[in-house]
């Protein structure tokens, strides 16, 4: 498995079950928008401050998160899609 | 629901009831300018300073805010439009 | 009314009564340069420093200010034109 | 008059009496290079440091200064040309 | 051998044994994607903070790492391919 | 004369006596490369740190210096060519 | 000789004896890649931190170093090629 460094987080991407256009039509797979939801599976040691202190991340393993469209690096491990993201690219926790 | 991280804020966008041009004509929906007003529905834990301290946000849940045109990420949850914004993209509280 | 956040200032724009070209001709309204003068009607809580301290703004409600051409966001409230500006975009106080 | 904010300085531009090309010819007014010399007529309260301290400017009212070509904002007040500059755009004091 | 400076790390690139396209076809060597995996063979003295303190790196000699596609400098020493990377370009440790 | 501000330095440019191309030919004046050598004739009060402290410059009046090609502002005073440079644009002292 | 300032280092470039292409052919001189190896012949006084402290460089006179392709300024002194580099452009010490 991958252990993220610093303020990075490993997120398993949750495929959206279906995507409907405004008119109710289903879009074929190739035209689907990329999912911006995922489950946190590993977190780094925290952000290193200029003071030398590390600050623990706000997200925890198991959280479902909503992340920014651009910013992460996609990795595919054993057929599953993950994204390695800086915590600043995680916009919110889905509750 | 979405719980914003750090200095981010979740704002429910308030659709402008109507938009008149200078000449008094109504503009059709597709030409409408995007609303820059919204109601704060959730706030993050605050901005992380270099000292490691977090500073609480200036806006609170329930505030009506005026935000910058560009900068937020739009999210649609159960038919309602939201914007996830950094507090620095909120220009003023509407009183 | 709008209550600016942080180091932002709400300025009511003062329309220049007339604009003369070097040759003494009056320019029609559409060719007028945008006014860079305004009256401060509300100020934010101050600039947040890295130390967590807030520094009060140098301008006060009632000041007439000269501001940078680009940088602010224009807002129209009840027929009056305002600009929401960072204090760093205010160049000088008109005395 | 204008009272500059922060680390800004108000400089009255000194028109160069004449401009000669390398070959000794006089250039007509419209082709003149913009003057980079001026007299300081007002100074701001100083630069705000991250510590919250303000540092007094190095230039004083009455100094003749040599400033960078780009960076200031030109203002015309009662027929005189001024430039509102950050102190970092003032390169040297002319002695 | 090369001894990295500061927050830099020397990584021996692990060639991917084979690369299959989605359809199961093998891609010829020239079309292969560059490997993003490697073994750490040397680490620098750590990141220099503004306080003058050095912070030891999170990766150690012997770690297998997953690194960003762009950011490192490739070096070839005695027929082996290495990358000299800043620690911030190392995304995760492969466990 | 000009008294530089802050971390700036006034350097009198030393014209290179002649410039030979690789083939031994002399290049006409207009094709000459700009000199990057000069003598320091005045130095500023030093660089202002975020702590409010000023750090004296490393170069002194009388030093011959080698400076970066781009970065300074050229000034011509009484027929002599000078450059006003930030100390960071001075690469080395010629000894 | 040249005495570098601050965090700069003077490196005498080591010409690569020969350059073979993958197919074993010799490339003519004009097509040679620029060498990225050199011997440190002088070092600056160190990097100035925001605290006002100077941190001694990690490289010493006599070290053979591997440096980044872009970033330094080339200088030719008495027929020898040197590069004036910031320490951050030195990637590793060759041991």
XYZ file of C-alpha atoms in Angstrom:
665
model
C 0.000 0.000 0.000
C 1.016 3.651 -0.271
C 1.898 5.731 2.826
C 1.538 9.445 1.971
C 4.227 11.923 3.066
C 3.780 15.253 4.887
C 0.383 16.870 4.324
C -0.650 14.348 1.675
C -3.653 12.059 1.822
C -4.448 8.861 -0.129
C -8.055 8.803 -1.243
C -9.873 5.882 -2.897
C -12.049 7.442 -5.573
C -15.800 6.679 -5.332
C -17.215 6.206 -8.808
C -20.491 8.073 -9.209
C -23.147 5.413 -9.856
C -24.713 7.337 -12.676
C -24.632 10.800 -14.074
C -27.722 12.462 -15.393
C -27.713 15.599 -17.523
C -30.148 18.394 -16.736
C -32.558 16.932 -19.284
C -32.547 13.535 -17.583
C -30.473 11.717 -20.212
C -27.700 9.329 -19.243
C -24.254 10.245 -20.462
C -22.045 7.484 -21.866
C -19.034 6.506 -19.786
C -16.440 8.381 -21.803
C -18.251 11.677 -21.316
C -18.671 11.220 -17.571
C -17.220 13.893 -15.360
C -14.456 12.706 -13.102
C -15.628 11.904 -9.578
C -14.614 14.375 -6.866
C -15.567 12.101 -3.981
C -13.448 9.518 -2.237
C -12.719 7.662 0.989
C -9.518 8.499 2.884
C -7.428 5.328 3.198
C -4.142 6.804 4.510
C -2.884 10.157 5.783
C 0.604 11.687 6.032
C 2.443 12.787 9.171
C 1.092 16.322 8.864
C 2.080 19.701 7.497
C 5.551 20.965 8.414
C 5.417 24.552 9.694
C 8.272 27.055 9.466
C 8.712 26.612 13.201
C 9.664 22.959 12.592
C 6.414 21.738 14.181
C 4.128 19.284 12.345
C 0.368 19.887 12.426
C -1.832 16.784 12.270
C -4.220 16.712 9.323
C -7.919 17.539 9.760
C -9.078 14.470 7.850
C -8.904 10.929 9.207
C -8.803 7.484 7.698
C -12.400 6.478 6.882
C -13.644 10.012 6.130
C -15.522 10.523 2.874
C -14.175 13.693 1.281
C -15.002 16.068 -1.539
C -11.831 17.188 -3.310
C -10.764 19.760 -5.910
C -10.890 18.691 -9.554
C -7.265 19.445 -10.245
C -4.325 19.063 -7.893
C -4.028 15.366 -7.043
C -2.010 12.626 -8.717
C -4.004 9.569 -9.764
C -2.597 6.146 -8.983
C -4.068 2.786 -9.896
C -3.297 -0.067 -7.469
C -4.702 -3.562 -8.113
C -7.529 -2.272 -10.270
C -8.681 0.431 -7.870
C -8.314 4.168 -8.548
C -6.749 6.379 -5.920
C -5.723 10.010 -5.734
C -2.737 11.326 -3.781
C -3.730 14.825 -2.673
C -2.383 17.625 -0.514
C -4.816 18.323 2.305
C -5.343 21.832 0.848
C -6.972 20.161 -2.179
C -9.593 18.543 0.048
C -12.480 20.980 0.180
C -14.835 19.326 2.647
C -15.737 16.183 4.554
C -19.001 14.548 3.416
C -21.106 13.801 6.462
C -23.959 17.482 4.233
C -20.503 18.960 3.558
C -18.209 20.089 6.399
C -15.624 22.549 4.997
C -11.951 22.215 5.983
C -9.590 24.919 7.258
C -10.542 28.446 6.157
C -13.270 27.236 3.823
C -16.949 28.109 4.012
C -20.009 26.412 2.474
C -22.421 28.949 1.064
C -25.915 28.256 -0.304
C -26.254 30.469 -3.357
C -29.227 32.895 -3.349
C -30.669 33.173 -6.841
C -31.367 36.783 -7.769
C -35.143 37.087 -8.277
C -34.803 39.066 -11.448
C -32.171 40.967 -13.296
C -32.904 44.182 -15.068
C -30.607 45.813 -17.573
C -29.977 49.556 -17.366
C -32.746 50.108 -19.895
C -35.289 48.219 -17.768
C -35.498 45.127 -19.956
C -35.517 41.642 -18.461
C -32.677 39.414 -19.513
C -33.474 35.793 -20.352
C -32.238 33.189 -17.909
C -29.254 32.023 -19.933
C -27.815 35.522 -20.055
C -28.207 36.103 -16.322
C -25.090 36.943 -14.392
C -24.144 34.436 -11.745
C -25.328 35.363 -8.268
C -22.638 36.560 -5.849
C -24.843 36.319 -2.765
C -25.361 33.364 -0.495
C -26.163 32.156 3.009
C -23.361 30.543 5.042
C -24.450 27.011 5.986
C -21.164 25.632 7.376
C -17.701 26.967 8.263
C -14.297 25.305 8.607
C -12.115 25.103 11.717
C -10.269 28.297 10.780
C -7.105 29.430 9.045
C -3.882 27.715 10.088
C -1.139 30.267 10.819
C 2.598 29.608 10.483
C 2.732 29.603 14.269
C 0.491 26.505 14.292
C -2.431 28.474 15.740
C -5.872 28.386 14.077
C -7.806 31.641 13.728
C -11.599 31.345 13.800
C -13.352 32.657 10.703
C -15.052 36.067 10.693
C -18.241 34.728 9.137
C -20.772 32.600 10.991
C -23.440 30.119 9.997
C -26.531 32.103 9.015
C -24.674 35.153 7.665
C -25.659 36.389 4.223
C -22.448 37.091 2.322
C -21.298 38.754 -0.869
C -18.522 36.752 -2.488
C -16.008 37.121 -5.321
C -17.104 35.961 -8.766
C -14.247 33.560 -9.254
C -12.531 31.450 -6.636
C -15.114 29.045 -5.223
C -16.019 25.516 -6.297
C -19.677 24.970 -7.092
C -21.370 21.882 -5.700
C -24.915 20.752 -6.268
C -26.486 18.776 -3.396
C -30.083 17.556 -3.659
C -31.025 20.184 -6.220
C -29.570 23.128 -4.337
C -26.512 25.079 -5.506
C -23.679 25.690 -3.088
C -20.238 27.217 -3.328
C -17.225 26.064 -1.319
C -15.101 29.182 -0.815
C -11.978 30.250 1.031
C -12.857 32.995 3.496
C -10.575 35.367 1.529
C -13.058 35.095 -1.371
C -15.869 36.420 0.827
C -15.832 40.164 0.358
C -18.481 41.336 2.812
C -21.366 40.359 5.066
C -24.767 41.647 3.888
C -26.541 43.285 6.820
C -25.637 47.426 3.812
C -22.343 45.592 3.268
C -19.857 44.992 6.115
C -16.398 44.330 4.619
C -14.256 41.475 5.962
C -10.602 41.566 7.042
C -8.560 44.315 5.374
C -11.370 45.274 3.000
C -13.032 48.663 2.738
C -16.365 49.690 1.191
C -16.035 52.901 -0.778
C -18.872 54.907 -2.343
C -17.552 56.074 -5.712
C -17.581 59.851 -6.301
C -18.496 60.569 -9.909
C -16.238 63.219 -11.409
C -18.470 66.193 -12.306
C -16.891 66.655 -15.683
C -13.861 65.525 -17.541
C -11.954 67.829 -19.814
C -9.384 66.708 -22.346
C -6.109 68.600 -22.644
C -7.639 70.658 -25.456
C -10.552 71.758 -23.241
C -13.208 69.633 -24.949
C -15.815 67.750 -22.968
C -15.781 64.002 -23.426
C -19.112 62.227 -23.769
C -20.143 60.029 -20.855
C -19.257 56.703 -22.432
C -15.669 57.761 -22.993
C -15.222 59.021 -19.436
C -12.452 57.460 -17.405
C -13.630 55.580 -14.336
C -13.462 57.636 -11.152
C -10.706 56.697 -8.698
C -12.130 58.732 -5.822
C -14.598 57.652 -3.215
C -15.845 58.059 0.352
C -15.186 55.256 2.842
C -18.544 54.021 4.170
C -17.432 50.871 6.024
C -14.152 49.213 7.026
C -13.221 45.619 7.905
C -11.838 44.327 11.184
C -8.248 44.769 9.975
C -5.445 42.788 8.406
C -4.641 39.417 9.951
C -0.891 39.040 10.552
C 0.988 35.729 10.655
C 1.258 36.215 14.394
C -2.550 35.986 14.663
C -2.828 39.678 15.545
C -5.190 41.991 13.613
C -3.944 45.450 12.625
C -6.580 48.173 12.402
C -6.860 49.827 8.998
C -5.334 53.256 8.341
C -8.478 54.611 6.728
C -11.621 55.508 8.629
C -15.287 55.851 7.771
C -15.789 59.287 6.242
C -12.339 59.555 4.640
C -12.205 60.522 0.970
C -9.726 58.199 -0.702
C -7.883 57.854 -3.983
C -7.740 54.202 -5.044
C -6.006 52.062 -7.669
C -7.786 51.637 -11.001
C -7.819 47.857 -10.872
C -8.201 45.661 -7.823
C -11.623 46.358 -6.326
C -14.967 44.686 -6.981
C -17.761 47.010 -7.997
C -21.150 46.603 -6.338
C -24.310 48.517 -7.051
C -26.659 48.941 -4.076
C -29.926 50.899 -4.486
C -28.646 52.846 -7.471
C -25.345 53.873 -5.899
C -21.967 52.553 -7.055
C -19.562 51.167 -4.514
C -16.215 49.439 -4.650
C -15.060 46.736 -2.250
C -11.285 47.146 -2.002
C -8.373 45.722 -0.049
C -6.675 48.498 1.910
C -3.513 47.909 -0.171
C -5.462 49.175 -3.207
C -6.117 52.490 -1.495
C -3.239 54.727 -2.502
C -3.905 57.871 -0.482
C -6.358 59.830 1.615
C -7.591 63.044 -0.037
C -7.293 65.896 2.460
C -3.694 67.292 -1.026
C -3.056 63.545 -1.019
C -1.771 61.713 2.099
C -0.155 58.412 1.027
C -0.917 55.213 2.972
C 1.555 52.658 4.341
C 4.861 52.530 2.481
C 3.661 54.875 -0.252
C 5.205 58.222 -1.167
C 3.779 61.153 -3.147
C 6.342 62.563 -5.550
C 5.996 65.725 -7.641
C 7.514 64.891 -11.011
C 10.370 67.158 -12.191
C 10.089 67.715 -15.920
C 13.459 67.384 -17.628
C 14.246 70.791 -19.174
C 15.350 69.328 -22.435
C 16.277 66.017 -23.869
C 19.080 65.619 -26.345
C 19.632 62.539 -28.459
C 23.136 61.145 -28.860
C 23.505 63.169 -32.075
C 22.668 66.439 -30.321
C 19.197 66.877 -31.813
C 16.262 67.997 -29.736
C 13.375 65.582 -29.530
C 9.852 66.978 -29.828
C 7.743 66.902 -26.704
C 5.652 63.875 -27.634
C 8.726 61.695 -28.069
C 10.262 62.690 -24.748
C 11.032 59.955 -22.291
C 9.069 60.154 -19.085
C 10.975 61.823 -16.241
C 12.182 59.540 -13.443
C 13.010 62.367 -11.052
C 10.771 64.018 -8.525
C 10.497 65.817 -5.198
C 8.909 63.987 -2.263
C 5.905 66.007 -1.068
C 4.293 63.507 1.338
C 5.171 60.122 2.867
C 3.048 57.328 4.355
C 3.123 55.998 7.902
C 5.674 53.322 6.981
C 5.832 49.694 5.955
C 3.847 47.233 8.065
C 5.980 44.237 9.052
C 4.623 40.766 9.813
C 5.393 41.475 13.463
C 2.810 44.288 13.396
C 5.522 46.939 13.693
C 5.680 49.862 11.223
C 9.081 50.892 9.859
C 9.500 54.578 8.994
C 10.390 55.254 5.366
C 13.952 56.099 4.345
C 12.907 59.096 2.268
C 11.706 62.370 3.721
C 9.583 65.239 2.486
C 11.826 67.520 0.426
C 14.137 64.762 -0.890
C 14.738 64.661 -4.629
C 14.426 61.044 -5.709
C 15.132 58.869 -8.725
C 12.373 56.325 -9.208
C 11.674 53.225 -11.309
C 10.011 53.779 -14.688
C 7.099 51.490 -13.983
C 5.348 50.917 -10.684
C 3.792 54.220 -9.622
C 0.333 55.627 -10.315
C 0.279 59.063 -11.918
C -2.087 61.675 -10.522
C -2.664 65.164 -11.795
C -3.665 67.732 -9.146
C -4.264 71.371 -10.130
C -2.133 71.106 -13.253
C 0.851 69.462 -11.574
C 1.923 65.875 -12.208
C 2.537 63.574 -9.279
C 3.338 59.922 -8.860
C 2.135 57.754 -5.971
C 4.868 55.155 -5.453
C 5.732 52.368 -3.066
C 9.074 53.115 -1.400
C 10.515 49.993 -3.077
C 10.054 51.772 -6.435
C 12.295 54.616 -5.303
C 15.793 53.631 -6.368
C 17.907 56.419 -4.916
C 17.963 59.872 -3.367
C 19.550 62.540 -5.599
C 22.082 64.490 -3.548
C 28.274 8.093 -5.926
C 26.090 11.212 -5.520
C 25.355 12.737 -2.091
C 22.207 14.904 -2.315
C 22.138 18.352 -0.693
C 19.479 19.829 1.617
C 16.017 18.302 1.161
C 17.047 16.315 -1.910
C 16.901 12.554 -2.287
C 18.650 10.231 -4.769
C 16.288 7.564 -6.058
C 17.192 4.589 -8.249
C 14.354 4.263 -10.741
C 12.582 0.868 -10.827
C 11.718 -0.011 -14.389
C 8.176 -1.338 -14.654
C 8.476 -4.958 -15.868
C 5.789 -4.533 -18.445
C 3.079 -2.130 -19.313
C -0.284 -3.277 -20.525
C -2.855 -1.010 -22.137
C -6.488 -1.263 -21.081
C -7.085 -3.676 -23.958
C -4.321 -6.003 -22.790
C -1.845 -5.162 -25.561
C 1.839 -4.672 -24.837
C 3.213 -1.259 -25.701
C 6.616 -1.069 -27.378
C 9.459 0.319 -25.296
C 9.483 3.793 -26.822
C 5.844 4.364 -25.921
C 6.254 3.246 -22.317
C 5.273 5.698 -19.623
C 8.116 6.794 -17.425
C 8.290 4.880 -14.140
C 7.309 6.804 -11.003
C 8.712 4.240 -8.586
C 12.202 4.012 -7.172
C 14.402 2.959 -4.274
C 15.968 5.678 -2.105
C 19.767 5.258 -2.222
C 20.863 8.513 -0.521
C 19.219 11.391 1.351
C 20.288 14.991 2.008
C 20.923 16.644 5.360
C 17.325 17.840 5.594
C 15.229 20.909 4.869
C 16.550 24.231 6.145
C 13.836 26.186 7.993
C 13.717 29.960 8.307
C 14.708 29.493 11.947
C 18.045 28.043 10.789
C 17.069 24.557 12.000
C 17.325 21.542 9.670
C 14.471 19.010 9.671
C 15.428 15.412 8.875
C 13.687 13.934 5.839
C 10.731 11.551 6.226
C 12.159 9.017 3.794
C 15.100 6.752 4.561
C 17.669 4.904 2.508
C 16.067 1.638 1.361
C 12.488 2.975 1.139
C 10.590 2.311 -2.072
C 8.881 5.547 -3.068
C 6.279 6.806 -5.484
C 7.275 10.192 -6.912
C 5.740 12.987 -8.991
C 6.133 12.735 -12.767
C 7.803 16.102 -13.141
C 10.180 17.800 -10.737
C 13.281 15.612 -10.481
C 16.499 15.670 -12.500
C 17.456 12.394 -14.135
C 21.057 11.210 -13.854
C 22.590 8.133 -15.393
C 25.493 6.596 -13.429
C 27.216 3.443 -14.711
C 24.216 2.378 -16.764
C 21.650 2.826 -14.006
C 18.958 5.530 -14.039
C 18.519 7.734 -11.001
C 16.424 10.743 -10.162
C 17.504 13.595 -7.883
C 14.303 14.870 -6.265
C 13.227 17.333 -3.615
C 11.403 15.502 -0.838
C 8.250 17.484 -1.714
C 8.200 15.615 -5.055
C 7.989 12.276 -3.254
C 4.289 11.570 -2.881
C 4.282 8.369 -0.838
C 6.296 5.445 0.493
C 5.348 2.081 -1.061
C 4.860 -0.457 1.719
C 25.237 62.054 -6.861
C 22.769 59.216 -6.207
C 22.366 57.618 -2.756
C 20.795 54.162 -3.155
C 17.981 53.072 -0.836
C 17.670 49.800 1.127
C 19.584 46.891 -0.380
C 20.462 48.811 -3.534
C 23.958 49.569 -4.786
C 25.185 52.156 -7.305
C 27.783 50.688 -9.639
C 29.870 52.580 -12.210
C 29.995 50.324 -15.256
C 33.498 49.384 -16.488
C 33.535 49.314 -20.271
C 35.346 46.245 -21.594
C 38.385 47.528 -23.535
C 37.758 45.294 -26.488
C 35.722 42.302 -27.355
C 37.060 39.550 -29.547
C 34.897 36.862 -31.106
C 36.057 33.244 -30.972
C 37.640 33.690 -34.411
C 39.693 36.682 -33.275
C 37.718 39.351 -35.099
C 36.796 42.613 -33.461
C 33.105 43.295 -33.142
C 31.868 46.794 -33.943
C 30.649 48.871 -31.023
C 26.957 48.405 -31.656
C 27.250 44.618 -31.469
C 29.243 44.616 -28.232
C 27.800 42.721 -25.315
C 26.908 44.856 -22.343
C 29.578 44.915 -19.626
C 28.762 43.026 -16.405
C 31.596 44.555 -14.396
C 31.567 47.722 -12.368
C 32.948 49.604 -9.388
C 30.697 50.179 -6.385
C 30.393 53.940 -5.793
C 27.588 53.993 -3.200
C 25.629 51.478 -1.109
C 22.201 51.596 0.580
C 21.430 51.299 4.283
C 20.965 47.527 4.012
C 18.231 44.970 3.556
C 15.184 45.297 5.806
C 14.298 41.964 7.426
C 10.808 40.953 8.557
C 12.045 41.406 12.112
C 12.543 45.122 11.406
C 16.338 44.770 11.550
C 18.539 46.066 8.711
C 21.448 43.893 7.535
C 24.487 45.744 6.168
C 25.368 44.878 2.589
C 28.255 42.514 1.788
C 29.750 44.829 -0.809
C 31.580 48.039 0.010
C 32.353 51.247 -1.843
C 35.414 50.619 -3.998
C 34.722 46.928 -4.647
C 34.820 45.761 -8.252
C 31.788 43.546 -8.808
C 30.411 41.160 -11.380
C 26.659 41.582 -11.742
C 23.727 39.831 -13.414
C 22.884 40.889 -16.973
C 19.310 41.797 -16.207
C 17.917 43.319 -13.046
C 19.506 46.751 -12.643
C 18.341 50.154 -13.853
C 20.836 52.060 -15.959
C 21.407 55.723 -15.199
C 23.647 58.122 -17.041
C 25.125 60.935 -14.916
C 27.492 63.505 -16.497
C 28.470 61.186 -19.320
C 29.214 58.169 -17.140
C 27.104 55.004 -17.115
C 25.904 53.596 -13.818
C 23.644 50.775 -12.789
C 21.366 50.819 -9.732
C 21.156 47.195 -8.581
C 19.708 45.187 -5.728
C 22.522 43.394 -3.887
C 20.955 40.067 -4.947
C 21.846 40.967 -8.546
C 25.539 41.222 -7.643
C 26.954 37.767 -8.220
C 30.536 38.154 -7.005
C 33.299 40.523 -5.990
C 36.244 40.614 -8.424
C 39.479 40.259 -6.471
C 39.460 35.771 -9.051
C 35.738 35.979 -8.227
C 34.439 35.858 -4.626
C 30.761 34.819 -4.658
C 28.235 36.687 -2.482
C 25.652 35.221 -0.086
C 24.559 31.680 -0.966
C 26.434 31.672 -4.260
C 29.187 29.270 -5.268
C 31.836 29.531 -8.011
C 32.251 26.245 -9.835
C 34.897 25.405 -12.454
C 33.099 23.375 -15.092
C 34.560 19.908 -15.823
C 34.330 19.184 -19.528
C 33.086 15.666 -20.199
C 35.941 13.817 -21.988
C 33.679 12.424 -24.645
C 30.033 11.951 -25.274
C 28.687 8.839 -26.897
C 25.191 8.512 -28.256
C 23.175 5.402 -27.477
C 24.388 3.886 -30.764
C 28.052 4.392 -29.868
C 28.720 7.264 -32.270
C 30.718 10.290 -31.241
C 28.862 13.578 -31.392
C 30.707 16.588 -32.806
C 31.643 19.310 -30.346
C 28.862 21.718 -31.252
C 26.186 19.140 -30.482
C 27.630 18.207 -27.097
C 25.379 18.598 -24.092
C 26.565 21.112 -21.568
C 28.458 19.580 -18.642
C 26.647 19.571 -15.293
C 29.739 18.709 -13.256
C 32.254 21.057 -11.717
C 34.739 21.666 -8.937
C 33.873 24.258 -6.277
C 36.590 26.937 -6.273
C 34.965 29.554 -4.013
C 31.896 29.820 -1.771
C 29.894 32.779 -0.459
C 29.364 33.811 3.153
C 26.159 31.767 3.402
C 22.412 32.172 3.083
C 20.839 35.053 4.959
C 17.793 33.937 6.959
C 14.842 36.155 7.889
C 16.172 36.093 11.436
C 19.313 37.916 10.249
C 21.474 34.821 10.812
C 23.728 33.475 8.035
C 23.846 29.707 7.466
C 27.142 28.328 6.129
C 26.869 26.503 2.825
C 26.864 22.687 2.676
C 29.458 22.568 -0.095
C 33.139 23.309 0.427
C 36.000 24.416 -1.795
C 37.361 21.318 -3.535
C 34.047 19.431 -3.700
C 33.028 18.025 -7.063
C 29.371 18.860 -7.583
C 26.514 17.981 -9.891
C 24.429 21.058 -10.685
C 21.130 21.917 -12.348
C 21.211 22.614 -16.089
C 19.646 26.043 -15.825
C 20.085 28.578 -13.065
C 23.758 29.576 -13.022
C 25.552 32.384 -14.830
C 28.514 31.323 -16.941
C 31.719 33.302 -16.672
C 34.914 32.788 -18.628
C 38.119 33.781 -16.806
C 41.517 33.318 -18.513
C 40.214 30.646 -20.858
C 38.501 28.553 -18.187
C 34.726 28.175 -17.901
C 33.058 28.777 -14.570
C 29.497 28.912 -13.347
C 28.235 31.192 -10.584
C 25.382 29.286 -8.929
C 23.063 29.611 -5.957
C 23.579 26.671 -3.614
C 19.969 25.604 -4.310
C 21.042 24.881 -7.913
C 23.643 22.375 -6.704
C 21.879 19.044 -6.625
C 24.513 16.759 -5.137
C 28.157 16.284 -4.217
C 29.974 13.679 -6.342
C 31.877 11.324 -4.064
